[in-house]
Short mmCIF file of C-alpha atoms and ligand atoms in Angstrom, two decimals:
data_model
loop_
_atom_site.label_atom_id
_atom_site.label_comp_id
_atom_site.label_asym_id
_atom_site.label_seq_id
_atom_site.Cartn_x
_atom_site.Cartn_y
_atom_site.Cartn_z
CA MET A 1 121.79 43.47 93.49
CA LYS A 2 119.30 41.76 95.81
CA ASN A 3 120.35 41.53 99.48
CA LEU A 4 120.26 38.11 101.10
CA SER A 5 117.96 37.49 104.06
CA ARG A 6 119.34 36.76 107.51
CA ASP A 7 117.89 33.20 107.30
CA THR A 8 119.79 32.47 104.07
CA LEU A 9 123.04 33.82 105.48
CA ASP A 10 122.57 31.70 108.63
CA PHE A 11 121.86 28.64 106.48
CA LEU A 12 125.05 29.19 104.45
CA SER A 13 127.22 29.70 107.53
CA THR A 14 127.45 26.03 108.52
CA ASP A 15 128.77 22.87 106.88
CA LYS A 16 126.02 20.63 105.56
CA GLN A 17 125.44 17.03 106.56
CA LEU A 18 123.41 13.99 105.47
CA PHE A 19 119.73 13.70 106.45
CA ILE A 20 119.10 10.13 107.56
CA GLY A 21 116.25 9.03 109.83
CA ASN A 22 115.30 12.66 110.55
CA GLU A 23 118.80 13.34 111.95
CA TRP A 24 121.75 15.26 110.51
CA THR A 25 124.91 13.21 110.40
CA ARG A 26 128.42 13.53 108.91
CA ALA A 27 129.47 11.12 106.20
CA ALA A 28 131.09 8.08 107.86
CA GLY A 29 134.31 8.63 105.92
CA ASP A 30 134.15 12.35 106.77
CA GLU A 31 134.40 13.16 103.07
CA VAL A 32 133.10 16.53 101.94
CA PHE A 33 132.72 18.46 98.70
CA GLU A 34 132.21 22.15 97.97
CA THR A 35 129.31 23.72 96.18
CA VAL A 36 130.01 27.00 94.44
CA ASN A 37 128.08 30.00 93.14
CA PRO A 38 128.46 29.74 89.37
CA ALA A 39 128.12 33.51 88.98
CA ASP A 40 131.57 34.09 90.58
CA GLY A 41 133.06 30.69 91.38
CA GLU A 42 133.01 31.40 95.16
CA VAL A 43 132.48 28.45 97.54
CA LEU A 44 129.03 28.66 99.20
CA CYS A 45 129.19 25.68 101.53
CA ARG A 46 131.03 22.46 102.34
CA VAL A 47 128.74 19.46 102.05
CA SER A 48 129.04 15.86 103.27
CA LEU A 49 129.69 13.31 100.55
CA ALA A 50 127.82 10.06 101.15
CA GLY A 51 129.77 6.85 100.64
CA ALA A 52 128.83 3.14 100.83
CA PHE A 53 128.31 3.10 104.61
CA ASP A 54 126.03 6.15 104.45
CA VAL A 55 124.02 4.71 101.59
CA ASP A 56 123.48 1.55 103.65
CA SER A 57 122.40 3.64 106.64
CA ALA A 58 119.94 5.60 104.53
CA VAL A 59 118.50 2.42 103.02
CA ASN A 60 118.15 0.86 106.47
CA ALA A 61 116.41 3.91 107.84
CA ALA A 62 114.05 3.99 104.85
CA ARG A 63 113.38 0.22 104.97
CA THR A 64 112.64 0.29 108.69
CA ALA A 65 110.33 3.27 108.32
CA TYR A 66 108.54 1.59 105.44
CA THR A 67 108.02 -1.69 107.30
CA ASP A 68 107.18 -0.21 110.70
CA THR A 69 105.31 2.98 109.90
CA VAL A 70 104.71 4.05 106.32
CA ARG A 71 103.24 0.81 104.99
CA GLY A 72 100.40 1.16 107.55
CA MET A 73 99.96 4.93 107.28
CA SER A 74 96.61 6.04 106.04
CA PRO A 75 96.46 7.86 102.69
CA GLY A 76 94.84 10.80 104.45
CA LYS A 77 97.80 11.11 106.79
CA ARG A 78 100.20 11.05 103.85
CA ALA A 79 98.16 13.79 102.19
CA ALA A 80 98.18 15.90 105.34
CA LEU A 81 101.96 15.67 105.70
CA MET A 82 102.41 16.67 102.09
CA HIS A 83 100.05 19.63 102.41
CA ARG A 84 101.97 20.71 105.55
CA LEU A 85 105.27 20.49 103.67
CA ALA A 86 103.77 22.60 100.84
CA GLU A 87 102.74 25.26 103.41
CA LEU A 88 106.25 25.35 104.87
CA ILE A 89 107.81 25.77 101.43
CA LYS A 90 105.35 28.60 100.81
CA ARG A 91 106.29 30.24 104.12
CA ASP A 92 109.99 29.99 103.25
CA ALA A 93 109.64 30.64 99.52
CA ALA A 94 112.04 33.61 99.53
CA ILE A 95 114.70 31.62 101.36
CA PHE A 96 114.36 28.67 98.98
CA ALA A 97 114.63 31.06 96.02
CA GLU A 98 117.70 32.78 97.39
CA ILE A 99 119.41 29.49 98.05
CA GLU A 100 118.56 28.18 94.57
CA CYS A 101 119.61 31.43 92.93
CA LEU A 102 123.05 31.28 94.61
CA ASP A 103 123.70 27.56 94.18
CA ASN A 104 122.41 27.15 90.63
CA GLY A 105 122.98 30.69 89.30
CA LYS A 106 119.48 31.26 87.88
CA PRO A 107 117.75 34.68 88.05
CA TYR A 108 116.03 35.25 91.38
CA LYS A 109 112.61 35.71 89.82
CA ARG A 110 113.00 32.39 87.98
CA ALA A 111 114.06 30.69 91.20
CA LEU A 112 110.92 32.04 92.86
CA ALA A 113 108.80 30.73 90.00
CA ASP A 114 110.44 27.30 90.51
CA VAL A 115 109.50 27.37 94.19
CA LYS A 116 105.89 28.14 93.26
CA ALA A 117 105.87 25.30 90.73
CA ALA A 118 107.23 22.93 93.41
CA ILE A 119 104.41 23.93 95.82
CA ALA A 120 101.74 23.40 93.15
CA HIS A 121 103.17 20.00 92.34
CA LEU A 122 103.25 18.88 95.96
CA GLN A 123 99.65 20.01 96.46
CA TYR A 124 98.52 18.25 93.28
CA TYR A 125 99.97 14.92 94.45
CA ALA A 126 98.75 15.37 98.01
CA GLY A 127 95.34 15.29 96.36
CA TRP A 128 96.12 11.91 94.73
CA ALA A 129 97.19 10.16 98.00
CA ASP A 130 93.66 9.00 98.84
CA LYS A 131 92.50 8.47 95.23
CA ILE A 132 94.79 5.68 94.09
CA GLU A 133 92.07 3.25 93.11
CA ALA A 134 92.41 -0.19 91.53
CA SER A 135 89.89 -2.41 89.78
CA GLN A 136 87.63 -5.45 90.01
CA ILE A 137 87.90 -7.63 86.93
CA PRO A 138 85.13 -9.92 85.61
CA VAL A 139 86.55 -13.37 84.71
CA ASN A 140 83.43 -15.11 83.42
CA ASP A 141 83.03 -17.29 86.52
CA PRO A 142 80.48 -15.92 88.99
CA SER A 143 82.08 -17.94 91.80
CA VAL A 144 85.44 -16.15 91.41
CA LEU A 145 86.21 -12.62 92.54
CA VAL A 146 89.28 -10.89 91.11
CA TYR A 147 90.41 -7.48 92.21
CA THR A 148 93.63 -5.57 91.93
CA ARG A 149 95.60 -3.50 94.45
CA ARG A 150 98.04 -0.67 93.68
CA GLU A 151 100.76 -1.06 96.30
CA ALA A 152 103.77 1.08 97.06
CA LEU A 153 107.13 -0.24 95.88
CA GLY A 154 108.92 0.34 99.19
CA VAL A 155 112.23 2.25 99.11
CA ALA A 156 112.76 4.64 96.21
CA ALA A 157 115.98 6.43 95.27
CA LEU A 158 115.43 9.73 93.53
CA ILE A 159 118.48 10.99 91.65
CA VAL A 160 118.11 14.50 90.28
CA PRO A 161 120.10 16.99 88.19
CA TRP A 162 121.23 20.58 88.80
CA ASN A 163 119.18 22.57 86.28
CA PHE A 164 115.96 22.80 88.34
CA PRO A 165 117.12 21.32 91.63
CA LEU A 166 114.06 21.88 93.81
CA VAL A 167 111.46 21.30 91.08
CA MET A 168 113.14 18.06 89.94
CA ALA A 169 113.28 16.84 93.57
CA ILE A 170 109.54 17.55 94.10
CA TRP A 171 108.57 16.06 90.72
CA LYS A 172 109.80 12.76 92.15
CA LEU A 173 109.20 13.15 95.89
CA ALA A 174 105.57 14.20 95.55
CA PRO A 175 104.23 11.18 93.63
CA ALA A 176 106.57 8.77 95.51
CA LEU A 177 105.25 9.96 98.90
CA ALA A 178 101.65 10.13 97.72
CA CYS A 179 101.89 6.46 96.77
CA GLY A 180 103.29 5.57 100.22
CA ASN A 181 106.97 4.97 99.51
CA CYS A 182 110.01 5.89 101.62
CA CYS A 183 112.54 7.96 99.71
CA ILE A 184 116.23 8.69 99.44
CA LEU A 185 116.73 11.90 97.51
CA LYS A 186 120.16 12.38 95.92
CA PRO A 187 120.57 15.96 94.66
CA ALA A 188 123.29 16.82 92.12
CA GLN A 189 126.69 17.69 93.58
CA GLN A 190 126.55 21.10 91.87
CA THR A 191 123.31 22.11 93.63
CA PRO A 192 122.75 20.27 96.93
CA LEU A 193 121.52 23.23 98.99
CA SER A 194 117.77 23.51 98.29
CA ALA A 195 117.37 19.74 98.98
CA ILE A 196 119.15 20.19 102.33
CA TYR A 197 116.90 23.09 103.25
CA LEU A 198 113.95 20.96 102.15
CA ALA A 199 115.01 18.17 104.48
CA GLU A 200 114.75 20.46 107.48
CA ARG A 201 111.18 21.37 106.37
CA VAL A 202 110.35 17.65 106.01
CA ARG A 203 111.26 17.19 109.67
CA GLU A 204 109.36 20.35 110.68
CA ALA A 205 106.28 19.12 108.78
CA GLY A 206 106.22 16.04 111.02
CA PHE A 207 107.14 13.29 108.59
CA PRO A 208 108.04 10.16 110.55
CA SER A 209 111.73 9.36 110.84
CA GLY A 210 113.01 7.53 107.72
CA MET A 211 110.25 8.47 105.33
CA VAL A 212 112.57 10.93 103.53
CA GLN A 213 116.39 10.90 103.48
CA VAL A 214 118.57 13.42 101.65
CA LEU A 215 121.93 12.03 100.70
CA THR A 216 124.31 14.53 99.18
CA GLY A 217 127.13 13.22 97.04
CA ASP A 218 128.39 12.78 93.51
CA GLY A 219 127.90 10.27 90.71
CA GLU A 220 129.52 7.56 92.88
CA THR A 221 126.81 8.04 95.47
CA GLY A 222 124.21 7.76 92.71
CA ALA A 223 125.88 4.58 91.40
CA LEU A 224 125.85 3.04 94.92
CA LEU A 225 122.10 3.72 95.12
CA SER A 226 121.37 2.30 91.68
CA HIS A 227 123.33 -0.91 92.43
CA HIS A 228 121.84 -1.38 95.93
CA HIS A 229 120.02 -4.68 96.51
CA ASP A 230 117.51 -3.30 99.02
CA ILE A 231 116.23 -0.40 96.94
CA ASN A 232 113.07 -1.12 94.93
CA LYS A 233 113.03 1.81 92.55
CA VAL A 234 115.33 4.40 91.02
CA SER A 235 113.83 7.49 89.46
CA PHE A 236 116.42 9.46 87.56
CA THR A 237 116.57 12.74 85.65
CA GLY A 238 119.83 13.69 83.89
CA SER A 239 121.95 12.72 80.94
CA THR A 240 121.13 9.78 78.64
CA ALA A 241 124.60 8.35 79.27
CA VAL A 242 124.00 8.06 83.00
CA GLY A 243 120.40 6.90 82.43
CA LYS A 244 121.80 3.90 80.55
CA LYS A 245 124.19 3.16 83.42
CA ILE A 246 121.29 3.17 85.86
CA LEU A 247 119.33 0.73 83.75
CA ALA A 248 122.41 -1.50 83.57
CA ALA A 249 122.86 -1.25 87.38
CA SER A 250 119.29 -2.38 87.88
CA ALA A 251 119.90 -5.35 85.61
CA ALA A 252 123.09 -6.18 87.41
CA SER A 253 121.58 -6.01 90.89
CA ASN A 254 117.95 -6.67 91.81
CA LEU A 255 115.92 -5.53 88.79
CA LYS A 256 114.70 -2.51 90.70
CA LYS A 257 112.10 -0.54 88.79
CA VAL A 258 113.65 2.30 86.81
CA SER A 259 112.16 5.45 85.33
CA LEU A 260 114.27 7.84 83.35
CA GLU A 261 113.82 11.44 82.25
CA LEU A 262 116.79 12.07 79.93
CA GLY A 263 118.12 14.50 77.46
CA GLY A 264 116.48 16.10 74.48
CA LYS A 265 117.16 17.93 71.23
CA SER A 266 113.71 19.32 70.67
CA PRO A 267 112.47 20.66 67.32
CA ASN A 268 110.63 24.00 67.36
CA ILE A 269 108.87 24.16 63.99
CA ILE A 270 107.70 27.42 62.43
CA PHE A 271 105.50 27.31 59.31
CA GLY A 272 105.26 30.35 57.06
CA ASP A 273 101.63 31.00 58.05
CA ALA A 274 102.38 31.19 61.80
CA ASP A 275 101.38 34.20 63.86
CA MET A 276 104.82 35.80 63.80
CA LYS A 277 104.07 38.14 66.71
CA ARG A 278 103.41 35.18 68.99
CA VAL A 279 106.37 33.27 67.61
CA ARG A 280 108.59 36.19 68.37
CA GLU A 281 107.35 36.53 71.95
CA SER A 282 108.11 32.86 72.60
CA LEU A 283 111.09 31.98 70.48
CA VAL A 284 113.94 33.67 72.39
CA TRP A 285 112.86 31.87 75.58
CA ALA A 286 112.31 28.54 73.88
CA CYS A 287 115.94 28.86 72.75
CA PHE A 288 117.65 30.30 75.83
CA PHE A 289 115.52 29.75 78.95
CA ASN A 290 117.62 28.82 81.99
CA SER A 291 120.68 29.70 79.88
CA GLY A 292 119.83 26.73 77.69
CA GLN A 293 120.18 24.25 80.54
CA GLU A 294 116.80 22.69 80.04
CA CYS A 295 115.91 19.21 78.84
CA THR A 296 113.05 20.50 76.72
CA LEU A 297 115.08 23.34 75.17
CA GLY A 298 113.88 24.11 71.62
CA SER A 299 117.43 23.76 70.42
CA ARG A 300 116.60 22.90 66.82
CA VAL A 301 114.54 25.61 65.16
CA TYR A 302 113.00 24.71 61.76
CA VAL A 303 111.62 27.61 59.73
CA GLU A 304 109.75 27.36 56.44
CA ALA A 305 112.18 28.69 53.86
CA SER A 306 110.12 31.69 52.83
CA ARG A 307 110.34 33.15 56.37
CA PHE A 308 113.81 31.96 57.34
CA ASP A 309 115.68 35.26 57.12
CA GLU A 310 112.97 37.15 58.93
CA VAL A 311 112.88 34.69 61.86
CA ALA A 312 116.69 34.53 62.03
CA GLU A 313 116.96 38.32 62.21
CA ALA A 314 114.25 38.62 64.85
CA LEU A 315 115.80 35.92 66.99
CA ALA A 316 119.24 37.43 66.75
CA ALA A 317 117.89 40.90 67.72
CA ASP A 318 115.94 39.53 70.70
CA ALA A 319 118.81 37.34 71.90
CA ARG A 320 121.20 40.29 71.71
CA SER A 321 118.98 42.27 74.06
CA LEU A 322 118.98 39.61 76.81
CA LYS A 323 120.73 40.81 79.91
CA MET A 324 123.20 38.42 81.55
CA GLY A 325 124.45 38.54 85.12
CA PRO A 326 124.46 36.92 88.57
CA GLY A 327 121.05 35.61 89.60
CA LEU A 328 120.73 38.12 92.40
CA SER A 329 120.95 41.04 89.92
CA ASN A 330 117.80 39.69 88.32
CA PRO A 331 119.09 39.32 84.77
CA ASP A 332 117.37 37.55 81.90
CA LEU A 333 120.01 34.82 81.87
CA GLY A 334 122.40 33.59 84.58
CA PRO A 335 125.64 31.67 84.18
CA LEU A 336 126.11 28.03 83.28
CA ILE A 337 126.33 25.64 86.21
CA SER A 338 130.07 24.97 86.31
CA ALA A 339 133.48 25.48 84.75
CA GLN A 340 133.18 21.99 83.33
CA GLN A 341 129.83 22.80 81.65
CA LEU A 342 131.29 26.07 80.34
CA GLU A 343 134.14 24.17 78.73
CA ARG A 344 131.74 21.57 77.28
CA VAL A 345 129.53 24.26 75.74
CA ARG A 346 132.52 26.18 74.36
CA ALA A 347 133.77 22.98 72.73
CA TYR A 348 130.38 22.55 70.99
CA ILE A 349 130.52 26.14 69.80
CA ARG A 350 134.02 25.59 68.33
CA ARG A 351 132.74 22.46 66.62
CA GLY A 352 129.70 24.39 65.38
CA LYS A 353 131.92 26.95 63.70
CA ASP A 354 133.42 24.14 61.56
CA ASP A 355 130.12 22.50 60.65
CA ALA A 356 127.61 25.41 60.44
CA THR A 357 127.37 29.19 60.01
CA LEU A 358 127.58 31.33 63.13
CA LEU A 359 124.81 33.97 63.13
CA LEU A 360 125.14 35.29 66.68
CA GLY A 361 127.22 34.85 69.85
CA GLY A 362 130.27 32.63 69.99
CA GLU A 363 132.58 32.25 72.87
CA GLU A 364 134.26 35.61 73.50
CA PRO A 365 134.38 36.36 77.28
CA LEU A 366 131.75 38.73 78.60
CA GLU A 367 132.91 42.02 80.05
CA GLY A 368 132.66 42.18 83.84
CA LEU A 369 131.45 38.59 84.14
CA ASP A 370 134.72 36.76 83.62
CA ASP A 371 134.73 35.10 87.05
CA GLY A 372 131.42 33.34 86.35
CA TYR A 373 130.57 30.67 83.81
CA PHE A 374 128.73 32.85 81.31
CA VAL A 375 128.09 32.10 77.63
CA GLN A 376 126.33 34.43 75.25
CA PRO A 377 123.23 33.28 73.41
CA THR A 378 124.57 31.60 70.29
CA VAL A 379 122.73 30.90 67.07
CA PHE A 380 123.97 28.81 64.10
CA ALA A 381 122.40 28.36 60.70
CA ALA A 382 122.79 24.60 60.12
CA HIS A 383 122.10 22.72 56.92
CA ASP A 384 123.87 19.44 57.65
CA GLN A 385 121.49 17.49 59.90
CA GLN A 386 124.25 15.09 60.87
CA ALA A 387 126.40 17.87 62.32
CA VAL A 388 127.33 17.28 65.96
CA ILE A 389 125.60 20.52 67.14
CA VAL A 390 122.38 19.33 65.51
CA GLN A 391 122.51 15.81 66.89
CA GLU A 392 123.84 16.17 70.45
CA GLU A 393 122.33 17.80 73.53
CA ILE A 394 124.56 20.78 74.30
CA PHE A 395 122.75 22.01 77.43
CA GLY A 396 123.80 25.57 76.92
CA PRO A 397 122.47 28.68 75.14
CA VAL A 398 123.23 27.30 71.67
CA VAL A 399 120.63 26.66 68.99
CA THR A 400 120.57 25.76 65.32
CA LEU A 401 118.26 27.28 62.69
CA THR A 402 117.40 25.27 59.60
CA PRO A 403 115.07 26.12 56.67
CA PHE A 404 112.61 23.53 55.34
CA SER A 405 110.25 23.12 52.36
CA GLY A 406 107.32 20.73 52.77
CA GLU A 407 106.10 18.51 55.57
CA GLU A 408 107.91 15.39 54.48
CA GLU A 409 111.34 16.99 54.58
CA LEU A 410 110.50 18.68 57.83
CA LEU A 411 109.41 15.49 59.59
CA ALA A 412 112.50 13.57 58.47
CA MET A 413 114.66 16.31 60.02
CA ALA A 414 112.55 16.88 63.11
CA ASN A 415 112.49 13.16 63.94
CA GLY A 416 116.08 12.65 62.89
CA THR A 417 117.88 12.42 66.26
CA PRO A 418 118.02 9.69 68.91
CA TYR A 419 116.03 11.97 71.21
CA GLY A 420 112.26 12.44 71.54
CA LEU A 421 111.42 14.56 74.54
CA ALA A 422 109.55 17.72 73.43
CA SER A 423 108.54 19.54 70.23
CA ALA A 424 106.51 22.46 69.06
CA VAL A 425 104.74 23.45 65.88
CA TRP A 426 103.62 26.98 64.93
CA THR A 427 100.96 27.34 62.24
CA GLN A 428 97.48 28.80 61.74
CA ASP A 429 96.37 25.70 59.78
CA ILE A 430 94.57 23.56 62.33
CA SER A 431 94.67 20.33 60.28
CA ARG A 432 98.35 20.66 59.61
CA ALA A 433 99.04 21.40 63.29
CA HIS A 434 97.44 18.13 64.40
CA ARG A 435 98.86 16.13 61.49
CA ILE A 436 102.37 17.21 62.43
CA ALA A 437 101.66 16.68 66.15
CA HIS A 438 100.67 13.05 65.42
CA ASP A 439 103.81 12.39 63.38
CA LEU A 440 106.35 13.94 65.73
CA GLN A 441 108.27 11.34 67.77
CA ALA A 442 108.17 13.18 71.09
CA GLY A 443 106.53 12.85 74.48
CA VAL A 444 105.05 16.34 74.26
CA VAL A 445 103.96 18.56 71.38
CA TRP A 446 103.11 22.20 71.95
CA ILE A 447 100.99 23.86 69.27
CA ASN A 448 101.53 27.64 68.99
CA GLY A 449 103.38 27.77 72.30
CA TYR A 450 106.42 26.43 74.11
CA ASP A 451 107.38 25.02 77.51
CA MET A 452 103.84 24.78 78.87
CA PHE A 453 103.68 22.57 82.00
CA HIS A 454 101.05 21.55 84.50
CA PRO A 455 101.30 18.96 87.29
CA ALA A 456 98.31 17.11 85.82
CA VAL A 457 99.84 16.61 82.34
CA PRO A 458 102.15 13.60 81.72
CA PHE A 459 105.70 14.38 80.69
CA GLY A 460 108.48 12.12 79.45
CA GLY A 461 110.42 10.91 76.47
CA TYR A 462 110.16 8.88 73.31
CA LYS A 463 113.26 7.03 72.09
CA GLU A 464 116.46 7.79 74.08
CA SER A 465 114.80 10.61 76.03
CA GLY A 466 113.55 8.27 78.68
CA ILE A 467 111.35 5.56 80.09
CA GLY A 468 108.07 6.32 81.91
CA ARG A 469 105.97 9.41 82.34
CA GLU A 470 106.20 11.80 85.24
CA MET A 471 103.41 14.12 86.32
CA GLY A 472 99.70 13.59 86.14
CA ARG A 473 98.03 10.28 86.89
CA SER A 474 100.84 8.59 84.94
CA ALA A 475 103.42 9.14 87.68
CA LEU A 476 101.37 6.94 90.05
CA ASP A 477 102.35 4.01 87.84
CA LEU A 478 106.02 4.80 88.45
CA TYR A 479 105.77 4.52 92.21
CA THR A 480 103.32 1.64 92.63
CA GLN A 481 103.03 -1.97 91.52
CA GLU A 482 99.85 -3.83 90.69
CA LYS A 483 98.76 -6.98 92.47
CA ALA A 484 95.89 -9.25 91.33
CA VAL A 485 94.01 -11.00 94.13
CA TRP A 486 91.90 -14.10 93.19
CA VAL A 487 89.16 -15.31 95.48
CA ASN A 488 87.17 -18.51 95.17
CA LEU A 489 83.89 -17.44 96.67
P1 LIG B 1 124.51 13.63 85.02
O1 LIG B 1 123.52 12.85 84.27
O2 LIG B 1 125.89 13.07 85.17
O3 LIG B 1 124.00 13.95 86.49
C1 LIG B 1 122.68 13.89 86.96
C2 LIG B 1 122.62 13.22 88.30
O4 LIG B 1 123.07 11.89 88.21
C3 LIG B 1 123.46 13.87 89.39
O5 LIG B 1 122.79 13.78 90.63
C4 LIG B 1 124.70 12.94 89.43
O6 LIG B 1 125.36 12.96 90.68
C5 LIG B 1 124.08 11.61 89.16
N1 LIG B 1 124.99 10.62 88.61
C6 LIG B 1 126.12 10.82 87.86
N2 LIG B 1 126.68 9.63 87.51
C7 LIG B 1 125.91 8.67 88.03
C8 LIG B 1 125.94 7.23 87.98
N3 LIG B 1 126.94 6.58 87.35
N4 LIG B 1 124.97 6.56 88.61
C9 LIG B 1 123.96 7.18 89.26
N5 LIG B 1 123.87 8.54 89.33
C10 LIG B 1 124.84 9.27 88.73
O7 LIG B 1 124.60 15.03 84.33
P2 LIG B 1 125.85 16.05 84.38
O8 LIG B 1 127.16 15.34 84.22
O9 LIG B 1 125.71 16.89 85.57
O10 LIG B 1 125.56 16.89 83.06
C11 LIG B 1 126.07 16.38 81.87
C12 LIG B 1 125.10 16.54 80.73
O11 LIG B 1 123.90 15.84 81.07
C13 LIG B 1 124.64 17.90 80.47
O12 LIG B 1 125.53 18.62 79.69
C14 LIG B 1 123.33 17.67 79.77
O13 LIG B 1 123.52 17.41 78.43
C15 LIG B 1 122.80 16.45 80.49
N6 LIG B 1 121.81 16.79 81.52
C16 LIG B 1 120.53 16.65 81.21
C17 LIG B 1 119.55 16.96 82.17
C18 LIG B 1 118.09 16.82 81.82
O14 LIG B 1 117.27 17.30 82.57
N7 LIG B 1 117.75 16.16 80.74
C19 LIG B 1 119.90 17.48 83.39
C20 LIG B 1 121.25 17.59 83.73
C21 LIG B 1 122.21 17.25 82.72
MG1 LIG B 2 126.36 25.27 93.26
#
C-alpha cells in the first residue's frame, strides 16, 4: 500500500470551505457534507455546502472580476496565468494524484495519468488564448466594412461529475479561461477535494480575485447555478437526466448558453477479420476502465458471429485476471464511487440476469473488500437489444456481448439506443472501416483502437449524449459569442 505524503495528510486534516474571490469562506448557512473514501467508506473530510447566499456571492465576485479586470486583461496575460497554473499542478502532481485516488477510489497510477492529462489540456488552451481570431466578411459594397469579434460570455458555471474529477474540471476551466471568462466550478459532492486543492493553486498562480471560484455542494447547488439570472453559461458533464434539467433551467431563467456532455452506451464492434491480438489487448480496458465509470465505456460489444465464442472466452479470461483493491494498493480496478452507485449497478446486474445470459461476474461480495463499493467485472451475452442492460447507461463494470451477421444488422443494433457518444470498429478492411465510421451515430469513432484522446481533438455527443463539442478549437465556440460589426466607411 502506498504511503501518503505529509502534504496530503495536512490537506486532509482540516475542514474545507468555499473559494470565492480568492478567499476561503464557510457556507453562509454553515451547512457541510462529508466526502468518503469509496475503498473503505471512511470519511476523508467535511466540506462546506454552498446554498443560495453563497451562489450569489460567487456570482457577484465573478461578475465584478469580469467587469473590472478580466474583460480588459490581455490574452497574453491569460495565457501566462494558465501556464503558471499548469506548472504548479506539475509541481504538486503526486499530491493531486493521492487526493484523487482517495476521494474517487481510482488506482494511484491512473490518478497520476489524469493529472498529466489535466496539465496537457491546460497548456494546450493556454496556447489558444492569443489565437482566438475572427473574420472580415465581404458584403459586395466597397463602402461597407464588416468584421466579427469573438467575445467572452462573462460568467460561466462549470458543473462536473465524479468519475474524472480533476480532468473534467480542467476540460472546462481551460477553454473558459483562455476565452476570457470568469468561472464558478462546482465539483461533484462525491469528489470535491481535487478542485479544492486546485483552487489554492489558482491563488498561488496569481489569478486575480474572482476569476475562478470553487463552490462545493450537491445537486441543489448545481440547480441554483443553472437557474441563476446573472450567469451567462453553464457547461455540464454528467447524466442525461440532469443535463435535461439544466437545459430546462436555462429556458426558465435567462437563456444562458448551455453545453452538455452526457451519458453513453457506446458500441465496440469487432469484425471477424480484425487483428485479434490487438483486440485482446484493448478490449478488457474498453469494457472495464475506471471500473466502468466512464462516459465512453465500450459497454456494448458486437462481435461477428464466427468469432463470438473466441472473443467471449478471451474477454472473460482477461477480466478474471484484473486485480481489484483500494486505489493506493495500485490495483487494476478500484471501487465504485458510492454505496448508492453500488446499489444501482447491482440492480442492473439483477435485471440483466432476467433478460440476458451471465457469462462472468455477478454481484457476490468480494473477499476482503466488503467495506468498499466493489463490483466484479461482469459480462452478459445479450440477444434482446431492447433489454434494459443494453439500452441504459449502467456506469459500472458491466458489459453486454452480442453476435452479428452483416453490416446492416450491425448498424441497426449499434445505432439503436438514444445515446451517441463514442464508438469503435475493429477490422482489417479499410473500406469497411470508413463505411461503418460514416454510418455510426456517434461523436467519435475509433478504428482499431479505443479511448484515444488528445486536447486538440473535438469530443462530444450525438443524440441524447450531449450538445456542443469540448476540446480542440471547437471548445472555443462554447465559451465565446460572435459579434458582427458593420462600418459605413
Ligand atoms: P449527476 O448527473 O447527478 O451529477 C453530475 C453533477 O451534476 C454533480 O456535480 C451534481 O452535483 C450535479 N447535479 C445534480 N443534480 C443537478 C441539478 N438538478 N442541476 C444542476 N446540477 C446538478 O450524476 P450522478 O447522480 O452522480 O450519477 C448518476 C448517473 O449519471 C451515473 O450512474 C451515470 O450513469 C451518469 N453519469 C455520467 C457521467 C458522464 O461522464 N457521462 C458522469 C457521472 C455520472
Ligand atoms: Mg469521495
